[in-house]
mmCIF file of C-alpha atoms and ligand atoms in Angstrom:
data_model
loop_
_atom_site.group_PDB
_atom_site.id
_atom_site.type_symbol
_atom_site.label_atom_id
_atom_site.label_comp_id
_atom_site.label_asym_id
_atom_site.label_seq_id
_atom_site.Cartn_x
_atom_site.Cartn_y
_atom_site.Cartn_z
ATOM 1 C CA UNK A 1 -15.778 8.533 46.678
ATOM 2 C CA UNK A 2 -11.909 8.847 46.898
ATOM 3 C CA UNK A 3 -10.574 7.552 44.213
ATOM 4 C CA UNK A 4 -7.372 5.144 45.462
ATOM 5 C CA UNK A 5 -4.451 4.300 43.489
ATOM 6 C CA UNK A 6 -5.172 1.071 42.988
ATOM 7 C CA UNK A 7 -8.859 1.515 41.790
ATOM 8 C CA UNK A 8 -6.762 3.256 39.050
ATOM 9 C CA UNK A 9 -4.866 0.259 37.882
ATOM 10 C CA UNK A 10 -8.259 -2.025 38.263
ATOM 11 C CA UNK A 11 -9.977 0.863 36.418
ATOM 12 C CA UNK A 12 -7.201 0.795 33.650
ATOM 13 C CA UNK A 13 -8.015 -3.142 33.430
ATOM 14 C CA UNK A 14 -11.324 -2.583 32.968
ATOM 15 C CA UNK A 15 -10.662 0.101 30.228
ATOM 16 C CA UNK A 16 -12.868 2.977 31.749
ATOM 17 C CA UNK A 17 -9.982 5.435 32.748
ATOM 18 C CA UNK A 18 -10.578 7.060 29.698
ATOM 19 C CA UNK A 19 -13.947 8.807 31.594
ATOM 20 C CA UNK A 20 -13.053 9.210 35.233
ATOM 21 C CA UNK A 21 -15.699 12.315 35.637
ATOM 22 C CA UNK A 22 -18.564 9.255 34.067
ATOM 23 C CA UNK A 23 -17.407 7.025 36.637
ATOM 24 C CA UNK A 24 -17.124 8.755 39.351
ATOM 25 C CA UNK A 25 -20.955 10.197 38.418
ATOM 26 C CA UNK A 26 -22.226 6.903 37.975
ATOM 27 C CA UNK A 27 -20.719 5.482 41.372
ATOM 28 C CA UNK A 28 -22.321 8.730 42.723
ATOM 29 C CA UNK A 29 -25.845 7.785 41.754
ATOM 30 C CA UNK A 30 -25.333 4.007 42.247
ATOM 31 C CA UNK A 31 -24.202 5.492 45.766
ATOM 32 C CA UNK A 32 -27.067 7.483 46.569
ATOM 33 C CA UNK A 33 -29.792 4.982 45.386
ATOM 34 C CA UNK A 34 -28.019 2.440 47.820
ATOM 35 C CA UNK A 35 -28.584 0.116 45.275
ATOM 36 C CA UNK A 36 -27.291 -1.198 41.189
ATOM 37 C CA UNK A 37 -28.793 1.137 38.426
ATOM 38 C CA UNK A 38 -32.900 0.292 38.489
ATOM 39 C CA UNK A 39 -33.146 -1.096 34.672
ATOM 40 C CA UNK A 40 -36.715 -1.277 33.732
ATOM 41 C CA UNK A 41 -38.376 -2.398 30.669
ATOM 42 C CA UNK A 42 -40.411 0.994 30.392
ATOM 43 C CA UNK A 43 -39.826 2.540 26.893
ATOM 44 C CA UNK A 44 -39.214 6.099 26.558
ATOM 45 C CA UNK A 45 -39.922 8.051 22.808
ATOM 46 C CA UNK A 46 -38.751 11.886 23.648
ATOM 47 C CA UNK A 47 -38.209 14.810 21.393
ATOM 48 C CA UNK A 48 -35.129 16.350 20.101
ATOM 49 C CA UNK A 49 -35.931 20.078 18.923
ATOM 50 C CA UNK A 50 -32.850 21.767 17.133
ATOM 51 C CA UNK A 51 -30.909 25.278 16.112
ATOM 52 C CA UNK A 52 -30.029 23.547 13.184
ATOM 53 C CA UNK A 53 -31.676 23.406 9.813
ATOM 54 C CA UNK A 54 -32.380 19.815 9.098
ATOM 55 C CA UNK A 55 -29.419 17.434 8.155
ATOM 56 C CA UNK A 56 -27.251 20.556 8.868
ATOM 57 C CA UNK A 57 -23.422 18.585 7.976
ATOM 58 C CA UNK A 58 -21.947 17.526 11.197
ATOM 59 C CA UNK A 59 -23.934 19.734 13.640
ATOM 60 C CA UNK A 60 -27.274 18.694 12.633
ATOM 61 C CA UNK A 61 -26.129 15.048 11.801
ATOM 62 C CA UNK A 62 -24.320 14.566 14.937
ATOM 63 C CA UNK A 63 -28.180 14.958 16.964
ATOM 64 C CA UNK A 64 -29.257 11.903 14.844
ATOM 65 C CA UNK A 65 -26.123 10.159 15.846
ATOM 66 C CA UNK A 66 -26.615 11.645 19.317
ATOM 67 C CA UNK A 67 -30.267 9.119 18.784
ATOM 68 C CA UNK A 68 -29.155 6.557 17.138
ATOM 69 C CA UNK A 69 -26.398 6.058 19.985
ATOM 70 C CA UNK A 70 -28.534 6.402 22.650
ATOM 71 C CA UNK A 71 -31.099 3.408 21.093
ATOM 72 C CA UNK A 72 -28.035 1.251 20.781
ATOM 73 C CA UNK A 73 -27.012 1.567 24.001
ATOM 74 C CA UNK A 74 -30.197 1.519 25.733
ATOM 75 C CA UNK A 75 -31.728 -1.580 23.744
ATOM 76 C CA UNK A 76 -34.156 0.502 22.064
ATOM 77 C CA UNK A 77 -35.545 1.689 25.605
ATOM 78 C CA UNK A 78 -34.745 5.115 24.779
ATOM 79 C CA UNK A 79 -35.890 6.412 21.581
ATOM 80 C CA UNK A 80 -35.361 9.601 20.081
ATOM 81 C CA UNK A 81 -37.618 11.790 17.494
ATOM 82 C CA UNK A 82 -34.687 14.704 16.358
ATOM 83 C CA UNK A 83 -36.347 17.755 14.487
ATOM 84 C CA UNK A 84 -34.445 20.351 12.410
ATOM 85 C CA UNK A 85 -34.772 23.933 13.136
ATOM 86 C CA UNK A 86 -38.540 25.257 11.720
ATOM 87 C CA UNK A 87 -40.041 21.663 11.906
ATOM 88 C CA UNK A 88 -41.578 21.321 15.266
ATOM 89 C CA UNK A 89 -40.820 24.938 16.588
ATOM 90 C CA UNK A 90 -38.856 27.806 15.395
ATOM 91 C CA UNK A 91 -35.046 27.056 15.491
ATOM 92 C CA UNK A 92 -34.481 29.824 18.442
ATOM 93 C CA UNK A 93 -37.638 28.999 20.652
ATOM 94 C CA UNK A 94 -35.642 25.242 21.509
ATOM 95 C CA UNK A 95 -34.657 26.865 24.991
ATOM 96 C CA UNK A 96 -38.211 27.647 25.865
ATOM 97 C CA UNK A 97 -39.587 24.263 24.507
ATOM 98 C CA UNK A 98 -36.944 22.071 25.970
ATOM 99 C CA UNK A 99 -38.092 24.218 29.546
ATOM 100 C CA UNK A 100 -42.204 23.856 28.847
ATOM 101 C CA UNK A 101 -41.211 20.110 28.610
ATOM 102 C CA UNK A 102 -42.736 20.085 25.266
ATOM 103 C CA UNK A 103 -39.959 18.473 23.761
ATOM 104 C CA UNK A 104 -37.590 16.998 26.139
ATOM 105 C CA UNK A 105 -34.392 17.635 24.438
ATOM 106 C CA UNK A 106 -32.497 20.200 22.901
ATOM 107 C CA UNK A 107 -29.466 21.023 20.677
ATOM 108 C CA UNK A 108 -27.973 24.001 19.665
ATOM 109 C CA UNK A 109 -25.217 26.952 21.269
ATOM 110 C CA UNK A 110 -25.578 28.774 24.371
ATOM 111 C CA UNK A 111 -24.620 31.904 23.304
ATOM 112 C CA UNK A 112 -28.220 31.488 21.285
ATOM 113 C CA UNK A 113 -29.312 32.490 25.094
ATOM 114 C CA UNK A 114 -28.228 35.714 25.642
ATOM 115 C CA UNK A 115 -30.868 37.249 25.514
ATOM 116 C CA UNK A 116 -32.757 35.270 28.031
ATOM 117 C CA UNK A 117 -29.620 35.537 30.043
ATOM 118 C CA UNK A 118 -26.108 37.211 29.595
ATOM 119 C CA UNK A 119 -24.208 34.506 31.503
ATOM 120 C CA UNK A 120 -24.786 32.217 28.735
ATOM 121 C CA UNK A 121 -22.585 33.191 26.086
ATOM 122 C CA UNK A 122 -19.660 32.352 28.002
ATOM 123 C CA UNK A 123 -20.783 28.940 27.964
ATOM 124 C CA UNK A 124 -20.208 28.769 24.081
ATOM 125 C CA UNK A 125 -17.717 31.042 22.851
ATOM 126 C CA UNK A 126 -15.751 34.087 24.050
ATOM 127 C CA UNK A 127 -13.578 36.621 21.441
ATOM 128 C CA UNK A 128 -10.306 35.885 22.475
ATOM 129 C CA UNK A 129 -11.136 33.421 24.839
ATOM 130 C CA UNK A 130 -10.269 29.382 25.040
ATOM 131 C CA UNK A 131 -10.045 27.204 22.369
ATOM 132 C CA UNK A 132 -12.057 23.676 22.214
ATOM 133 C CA UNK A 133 -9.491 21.888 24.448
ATOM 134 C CA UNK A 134 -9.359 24.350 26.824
ATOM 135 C CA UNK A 135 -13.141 25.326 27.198
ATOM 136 C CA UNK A 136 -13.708 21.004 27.520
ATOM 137 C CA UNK A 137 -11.380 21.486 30.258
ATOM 138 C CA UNK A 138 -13.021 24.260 31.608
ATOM 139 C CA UNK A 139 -16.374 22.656 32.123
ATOM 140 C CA UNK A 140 -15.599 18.973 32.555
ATOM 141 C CA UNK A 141 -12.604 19.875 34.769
ATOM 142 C CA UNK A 142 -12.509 23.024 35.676
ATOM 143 C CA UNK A 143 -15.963 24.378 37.566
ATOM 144 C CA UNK A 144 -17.433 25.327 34.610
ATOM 145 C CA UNK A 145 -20.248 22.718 34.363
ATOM 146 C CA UNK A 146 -21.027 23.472 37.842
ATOM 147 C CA UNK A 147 -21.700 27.091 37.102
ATOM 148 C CA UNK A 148 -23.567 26.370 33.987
ATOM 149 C CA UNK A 149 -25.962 23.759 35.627
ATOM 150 C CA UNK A 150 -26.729 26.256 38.320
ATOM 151 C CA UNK A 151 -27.455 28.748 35.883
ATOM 152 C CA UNK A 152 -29.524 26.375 33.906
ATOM 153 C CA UNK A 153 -31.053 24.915 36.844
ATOM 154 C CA UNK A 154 -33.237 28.682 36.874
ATOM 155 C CA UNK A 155 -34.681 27.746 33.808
ATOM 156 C CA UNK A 156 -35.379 24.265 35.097
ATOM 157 C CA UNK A 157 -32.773 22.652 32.170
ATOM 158 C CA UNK A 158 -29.552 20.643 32.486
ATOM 159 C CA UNK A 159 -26.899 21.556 30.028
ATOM 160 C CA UNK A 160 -24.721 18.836 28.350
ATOM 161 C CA UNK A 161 -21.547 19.255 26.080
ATOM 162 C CA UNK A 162 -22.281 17.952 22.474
ATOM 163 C CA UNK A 163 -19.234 19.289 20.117
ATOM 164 C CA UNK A 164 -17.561 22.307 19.674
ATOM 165 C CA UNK A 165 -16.235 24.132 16.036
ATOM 166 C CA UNK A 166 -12.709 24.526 16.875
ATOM 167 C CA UNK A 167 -11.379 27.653 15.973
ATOM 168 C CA UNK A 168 -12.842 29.086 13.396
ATOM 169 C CA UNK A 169 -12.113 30.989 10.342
ATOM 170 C CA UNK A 170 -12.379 35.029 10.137
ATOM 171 C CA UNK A 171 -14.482 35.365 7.377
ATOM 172 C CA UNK A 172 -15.464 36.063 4.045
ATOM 173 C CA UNK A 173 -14.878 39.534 2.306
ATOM 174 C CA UNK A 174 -14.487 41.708 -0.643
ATOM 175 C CA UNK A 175 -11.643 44.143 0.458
ATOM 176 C CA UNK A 176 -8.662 43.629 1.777
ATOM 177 C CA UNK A 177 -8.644 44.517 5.622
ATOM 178 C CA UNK A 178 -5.326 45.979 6.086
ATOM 179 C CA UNK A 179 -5.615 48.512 9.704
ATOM 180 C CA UNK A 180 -8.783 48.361 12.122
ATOM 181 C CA UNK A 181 -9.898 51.425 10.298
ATOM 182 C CA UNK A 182 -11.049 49.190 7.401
ATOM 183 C CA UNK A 183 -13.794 47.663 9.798
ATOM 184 C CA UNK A 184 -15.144 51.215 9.871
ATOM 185 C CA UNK A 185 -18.898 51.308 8.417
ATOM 186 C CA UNK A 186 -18.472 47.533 7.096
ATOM 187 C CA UNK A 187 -21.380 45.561 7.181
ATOM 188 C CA UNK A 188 -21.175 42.354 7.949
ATOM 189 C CA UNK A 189 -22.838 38.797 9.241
ATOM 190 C CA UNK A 190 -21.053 38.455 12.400
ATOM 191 C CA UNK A 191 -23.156 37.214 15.207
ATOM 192 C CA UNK A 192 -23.254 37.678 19.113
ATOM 193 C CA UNK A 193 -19.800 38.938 20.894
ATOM 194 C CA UNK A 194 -17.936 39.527 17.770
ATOM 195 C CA UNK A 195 -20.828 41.869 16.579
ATOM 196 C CA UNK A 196 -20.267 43.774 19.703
ATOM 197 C CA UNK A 197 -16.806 44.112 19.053
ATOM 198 C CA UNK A 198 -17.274 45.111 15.516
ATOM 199 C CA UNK A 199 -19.611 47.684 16.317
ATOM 200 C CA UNK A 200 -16.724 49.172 18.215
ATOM 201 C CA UNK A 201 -14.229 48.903 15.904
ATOM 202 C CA UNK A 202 -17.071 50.969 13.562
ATOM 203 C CA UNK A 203 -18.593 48.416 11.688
ATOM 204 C CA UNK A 204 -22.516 47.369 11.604
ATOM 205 C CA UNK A 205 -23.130 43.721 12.355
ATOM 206 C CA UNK A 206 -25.672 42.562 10.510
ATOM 207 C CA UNK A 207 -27.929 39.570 11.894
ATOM 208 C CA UNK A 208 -29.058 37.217 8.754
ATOM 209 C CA UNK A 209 -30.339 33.591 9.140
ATOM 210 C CA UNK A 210 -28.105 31.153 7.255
ATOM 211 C CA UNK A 211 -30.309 30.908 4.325
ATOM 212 C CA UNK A 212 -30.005 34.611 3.693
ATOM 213 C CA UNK A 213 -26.777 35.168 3.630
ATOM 214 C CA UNK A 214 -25.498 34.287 0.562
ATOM 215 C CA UNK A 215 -27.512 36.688 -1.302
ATOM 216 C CA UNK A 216 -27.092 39.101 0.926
ATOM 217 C CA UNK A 217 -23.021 38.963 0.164
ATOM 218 C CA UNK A 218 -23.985 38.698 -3.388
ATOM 219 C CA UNK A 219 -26.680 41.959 -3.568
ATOM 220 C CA UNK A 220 -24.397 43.775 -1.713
ATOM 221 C CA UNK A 221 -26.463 44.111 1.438
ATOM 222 C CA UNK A 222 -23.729 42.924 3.434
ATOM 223 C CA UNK A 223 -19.637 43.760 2.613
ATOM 224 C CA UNK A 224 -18.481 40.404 4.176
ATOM 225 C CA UNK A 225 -19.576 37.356 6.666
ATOM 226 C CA UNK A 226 -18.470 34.572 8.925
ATOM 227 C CA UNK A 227 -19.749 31.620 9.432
ATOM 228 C CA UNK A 228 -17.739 28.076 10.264
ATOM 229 C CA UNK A 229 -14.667 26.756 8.644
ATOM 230 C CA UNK A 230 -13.586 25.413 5.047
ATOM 231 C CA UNK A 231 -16.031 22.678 5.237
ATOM 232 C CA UNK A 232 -19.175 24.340 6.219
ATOM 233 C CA UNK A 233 -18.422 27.858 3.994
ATOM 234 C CA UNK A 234 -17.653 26.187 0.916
ATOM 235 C CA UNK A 235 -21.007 24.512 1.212
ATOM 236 C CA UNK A 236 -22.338 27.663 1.445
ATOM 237 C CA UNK A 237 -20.901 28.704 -1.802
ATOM 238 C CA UNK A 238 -18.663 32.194 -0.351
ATOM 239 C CA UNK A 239 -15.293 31.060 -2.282
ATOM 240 C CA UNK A 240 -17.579 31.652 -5.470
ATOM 241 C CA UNK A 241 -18.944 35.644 -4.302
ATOM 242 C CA UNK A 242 -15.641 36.398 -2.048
ATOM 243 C CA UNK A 243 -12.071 37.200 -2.956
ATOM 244 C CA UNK A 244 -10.860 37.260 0.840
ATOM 245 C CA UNK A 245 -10.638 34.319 3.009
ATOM 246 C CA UNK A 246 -9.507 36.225 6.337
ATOM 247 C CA UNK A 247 -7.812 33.998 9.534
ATOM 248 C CA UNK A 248 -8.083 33.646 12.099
ATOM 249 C CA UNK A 249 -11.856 33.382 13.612
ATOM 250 C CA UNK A 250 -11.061 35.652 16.832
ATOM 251 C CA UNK A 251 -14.238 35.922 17.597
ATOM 252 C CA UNK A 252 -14.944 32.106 18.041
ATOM 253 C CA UNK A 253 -11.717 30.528 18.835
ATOM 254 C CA UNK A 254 -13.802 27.716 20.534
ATOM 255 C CA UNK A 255 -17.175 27.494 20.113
ATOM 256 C CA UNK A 256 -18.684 25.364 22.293
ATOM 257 C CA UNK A 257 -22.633 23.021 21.188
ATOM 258 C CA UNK A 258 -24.502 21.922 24.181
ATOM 259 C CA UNK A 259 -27.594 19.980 24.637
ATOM 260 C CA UNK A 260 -29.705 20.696 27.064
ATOM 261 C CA UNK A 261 -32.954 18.499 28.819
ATOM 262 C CA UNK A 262 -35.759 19.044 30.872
ATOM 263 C CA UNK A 263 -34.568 18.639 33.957
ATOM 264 C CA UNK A 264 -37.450 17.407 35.693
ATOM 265 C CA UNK A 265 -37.917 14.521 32.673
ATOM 266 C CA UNK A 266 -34.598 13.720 32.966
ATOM 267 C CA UNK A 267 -34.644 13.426 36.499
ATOM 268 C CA UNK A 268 -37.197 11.152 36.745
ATOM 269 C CA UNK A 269 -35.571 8.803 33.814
ATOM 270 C CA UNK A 270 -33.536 5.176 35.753
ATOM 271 C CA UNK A 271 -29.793 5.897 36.317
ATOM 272 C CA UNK A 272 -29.153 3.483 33.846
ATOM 273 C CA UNK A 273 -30.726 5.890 31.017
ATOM 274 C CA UNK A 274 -29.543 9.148 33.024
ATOM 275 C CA UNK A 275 -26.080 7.559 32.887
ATOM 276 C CA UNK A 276 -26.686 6.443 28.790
ATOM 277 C CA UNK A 277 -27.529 10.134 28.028
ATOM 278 C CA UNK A 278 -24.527 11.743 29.921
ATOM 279 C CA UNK A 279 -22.205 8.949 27.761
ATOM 280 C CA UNK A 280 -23.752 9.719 24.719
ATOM 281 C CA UNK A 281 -22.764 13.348 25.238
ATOM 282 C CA UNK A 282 -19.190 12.671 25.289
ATOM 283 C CA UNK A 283 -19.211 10.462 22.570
ATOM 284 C CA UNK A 284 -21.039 13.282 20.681
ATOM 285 C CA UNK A 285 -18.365 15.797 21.444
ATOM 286 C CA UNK A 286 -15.576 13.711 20.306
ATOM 287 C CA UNK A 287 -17.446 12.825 16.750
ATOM 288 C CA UNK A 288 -18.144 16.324 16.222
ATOM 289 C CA UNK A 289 -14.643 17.637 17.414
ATOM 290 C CA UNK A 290 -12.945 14.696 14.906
ATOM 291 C CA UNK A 291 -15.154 15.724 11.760
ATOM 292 C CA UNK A 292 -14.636 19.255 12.155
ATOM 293 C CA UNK A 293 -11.096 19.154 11.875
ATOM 294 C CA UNK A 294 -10.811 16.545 9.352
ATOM 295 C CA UNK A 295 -13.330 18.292 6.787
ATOM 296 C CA UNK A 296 -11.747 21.430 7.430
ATOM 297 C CA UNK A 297 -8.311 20.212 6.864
ATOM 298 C CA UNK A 298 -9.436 18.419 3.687
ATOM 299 C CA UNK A 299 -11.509 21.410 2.260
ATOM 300 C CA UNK A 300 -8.893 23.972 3.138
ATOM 301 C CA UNK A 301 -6.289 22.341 0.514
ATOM 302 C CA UNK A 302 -9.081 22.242 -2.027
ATOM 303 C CA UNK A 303 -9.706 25.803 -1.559
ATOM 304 C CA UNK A 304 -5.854 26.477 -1.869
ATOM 305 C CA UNK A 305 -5.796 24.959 -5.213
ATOM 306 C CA UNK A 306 -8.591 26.805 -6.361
ATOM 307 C CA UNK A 307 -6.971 29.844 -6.041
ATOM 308 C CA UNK A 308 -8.986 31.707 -2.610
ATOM 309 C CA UNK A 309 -7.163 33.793 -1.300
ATOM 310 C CA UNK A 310 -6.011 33.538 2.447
ATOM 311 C CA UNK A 311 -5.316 36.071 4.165
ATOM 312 C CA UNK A 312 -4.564 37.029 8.083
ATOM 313 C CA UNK A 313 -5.342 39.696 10.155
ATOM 314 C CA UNK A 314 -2.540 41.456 10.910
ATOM 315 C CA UNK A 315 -1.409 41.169 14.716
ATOM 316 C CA UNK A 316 -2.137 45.182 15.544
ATOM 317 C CA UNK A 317 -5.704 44.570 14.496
ATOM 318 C CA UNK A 318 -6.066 41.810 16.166
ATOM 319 C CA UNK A 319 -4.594 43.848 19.597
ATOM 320 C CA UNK A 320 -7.474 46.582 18.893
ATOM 321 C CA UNK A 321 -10.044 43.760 18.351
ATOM 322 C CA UNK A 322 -9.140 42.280 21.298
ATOM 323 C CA UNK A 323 -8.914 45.717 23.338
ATOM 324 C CA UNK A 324 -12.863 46.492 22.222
ATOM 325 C CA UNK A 325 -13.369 42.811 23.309
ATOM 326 C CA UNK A 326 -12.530 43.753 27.156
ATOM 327 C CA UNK A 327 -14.720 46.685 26.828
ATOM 328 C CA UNK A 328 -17.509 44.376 25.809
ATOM 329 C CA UNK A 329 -16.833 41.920 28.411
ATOM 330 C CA UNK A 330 -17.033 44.802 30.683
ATOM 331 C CA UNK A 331 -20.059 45.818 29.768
ATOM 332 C CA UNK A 332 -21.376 42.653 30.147
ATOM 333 C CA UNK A 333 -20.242 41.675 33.615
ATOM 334 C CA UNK A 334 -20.920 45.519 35.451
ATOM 335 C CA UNK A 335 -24.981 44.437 34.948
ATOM 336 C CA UNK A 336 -25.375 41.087 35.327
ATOM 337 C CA UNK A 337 -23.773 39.363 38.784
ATOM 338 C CA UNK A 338 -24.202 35.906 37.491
ATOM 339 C CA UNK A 339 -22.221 36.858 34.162
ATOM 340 C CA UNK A 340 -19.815 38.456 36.664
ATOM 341 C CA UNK A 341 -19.390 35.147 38.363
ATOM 342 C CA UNK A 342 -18.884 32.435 35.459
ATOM 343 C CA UNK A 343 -16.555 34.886 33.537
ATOM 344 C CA UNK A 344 -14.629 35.193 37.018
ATOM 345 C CA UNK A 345 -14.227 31.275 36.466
ATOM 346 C CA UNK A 346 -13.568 31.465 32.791
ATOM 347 C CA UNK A 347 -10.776 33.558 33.230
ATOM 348 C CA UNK A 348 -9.085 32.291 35.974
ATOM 349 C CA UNK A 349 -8.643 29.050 33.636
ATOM 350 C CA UNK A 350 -8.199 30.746 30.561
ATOM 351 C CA UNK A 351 -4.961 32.541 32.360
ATOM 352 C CA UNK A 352 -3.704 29.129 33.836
ATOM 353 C CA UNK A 353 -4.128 27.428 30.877
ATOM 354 C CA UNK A 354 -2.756 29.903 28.473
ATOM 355 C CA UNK A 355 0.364 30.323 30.532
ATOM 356 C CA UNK A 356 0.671 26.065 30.016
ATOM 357 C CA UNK A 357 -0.506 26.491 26.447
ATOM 358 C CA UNK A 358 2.412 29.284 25.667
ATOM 359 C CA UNK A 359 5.372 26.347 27.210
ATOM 360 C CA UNK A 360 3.585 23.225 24.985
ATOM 361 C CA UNK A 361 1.500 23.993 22.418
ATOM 362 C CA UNK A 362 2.651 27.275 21.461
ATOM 363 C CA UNK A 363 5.812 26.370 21.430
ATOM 364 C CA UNK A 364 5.549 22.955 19.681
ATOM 365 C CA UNK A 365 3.323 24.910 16.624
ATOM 366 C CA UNK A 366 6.224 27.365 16.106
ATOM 367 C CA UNK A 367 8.907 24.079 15.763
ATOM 368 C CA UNK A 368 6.327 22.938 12.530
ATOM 369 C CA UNK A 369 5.426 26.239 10.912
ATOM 370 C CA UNK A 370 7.955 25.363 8.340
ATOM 371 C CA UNK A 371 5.550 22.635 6.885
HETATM 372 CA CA1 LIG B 401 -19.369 31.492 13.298
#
């Protein structure tokens, strides 16, 4: 449906310009059905498995919120059962679970997917890559969530933005990291692509669940560790077992949640509820985005009064980092054609929206450094 200019100004009057993609999808299915959305009074109670250990602050609490949305809106026709990580299935078996159609939902990070597939990861977070803005753009805007529903479509899911981390923070460690030769033979927690990279700086990524990690900084069996942002880290305790706070998190400048659902269950739900769960997903990805950067801006001017040190990696380690990142990305894309593809359409974007980012935002954030 072509969408005329004065539809805009009715749309405006009606106050749903804010989500032109929502509209246009649910004209779309209104469209096709040749009819209004079929509302019946059928009650649905579906399964939420999660990544996340239960309650986890803001990512675990937004799936409950996710629920409790999605009741409200559907008059208690939809209702949702959300599990933590470990209490229905293991927190990394939600992709196959969500797929069997034993639970019907999921939540967690599609770079959890690698493994099953390599194109994943670029769905959640690339080293170097586009920060949350830009990688919303990218798949509400800008072909990404075509790619990723065809590649999800294989393993008989649909894929659904719920948050993303903003950029995060470099880690936690116990030297100072002054050249890239101070990564060499450092262990430490640093998950998916940024492991990569680290293991070709010379260091040893080291894969610990979240509950081991503290002790594993404080026995020594790791050197240093990422994780989130002021908020989340403190929680954890590291500004009590770490001297360096290192910035910024170039190995997830953007990391990006997703939920995913059966797509067969969700196929067969009315458009009305269809349409409910899509909305719920953007309201999702705005209440994580807000409390991420809120609690993080809060906590980080605690932890400056409490004497952490900050520090930042300096810009020529930052060029190697980002040098071993292209090698990794390489690697990736020469054996899998799929990967190939979607980080074809990642970077197209990312250099198109960089070039826009370095004439606004870059320039605005160097006119306020002074405060
Ligand atoms: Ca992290």
């Amino acid at each position: 449906m072509k969408f005329r200019r004065k539809d805009f100004f009715k749309a405006i009057a009606l106050g749903t310009i804010s989500m032109p993609f929502l509209l246009r999808s649910v004209l779309s299915d209104t469209k096709a059905q040749g009819k209004s959305a079929n509302v019946s009074g059928r009650t649905y109670n579906w399964k939420m498995v999660t990544t996340w250990p239960p309650n986890f602050p803001i990512l675990g609490e937004a799936c409950q919120a996710y629920a409790d949305m999605v009741e409200k809106m559907s008059g208690g026709r939809m209702n949702i059962q959300v599990y933590g990580g470990g209490e229905l299935v293991p927190a990394l078996e939600c992709f196959d679970t969500v797929r069997s159609g034993a639970a019907e939902i999921g939540s967690g990070a599609a770079y959890y997917w690698a493994g099953k597939t390599p194109a994943a990861q670029f769905f959640a977070s690339v080293p170097f890559g586009m920060n949350a803005q830009q990688v919303t753009a990218w798949i509400y805007d800008g072909g990404g969530m075509e790619l990723w529903e065809e590649l999800y479509a294989k393993y008989s899911l649909i894929p659904m933005l719920g948050g993303n981390t903003g950029v995060q923070m470099g880690g936690w460690f116990n030297k100072e990291i002054n050249t890239i030769e101070d990564f060499k033979g450092l262990k430490m927690r640093i998950p998916g692509l940024g492991g990569k990279v680290l293991e070709k700086a010379g260091g040893a990524p080291v894969l610990l669940a979240g509950g081991e990690i503290y002790t594993g900084l404080e026995r020594g069996i790791i050197d240093a560790t990422e994780w989130l942002g002021p908020y989340h880290d403190t929680q954890m305790g590291f500004d009590d077992i770490a001297r360096y706070y290192y910035s910024p998190g170039w190995h997830e400048p953007g990391t990006a949640l997703e939920y995913i659902f059966n797509k067969e269950k969700f196929e067969s739900l009315p458009p009305d509820l269809q349409a409910i769960l899509r909305t719920a997903s953007y309201y999702i990805n705005n209440w994580v985005m807000a409390r991420m950067e809120a609690r993080n801006a809060a906590t980080l001017a605690k932890l400056k009064d409490k004497g952490v040190e900050i520090r930042t990696f300096s810009p020529e380690i930052l060029e190697q980092l980002r040098k071993h990142t292209n090698e990794v990305i390489a690697d990736i894309t020469a054996k899998d054609a799929f990967a190939r593809k979607v980080y074809e359409s990642y970077n197209d974007f990312r250099q198109k929206a960089s070039a826009y980012a370095n004439i606004t935002e870059r320039l605005f954030y160097s006119s306020i450094q002074a405060i």
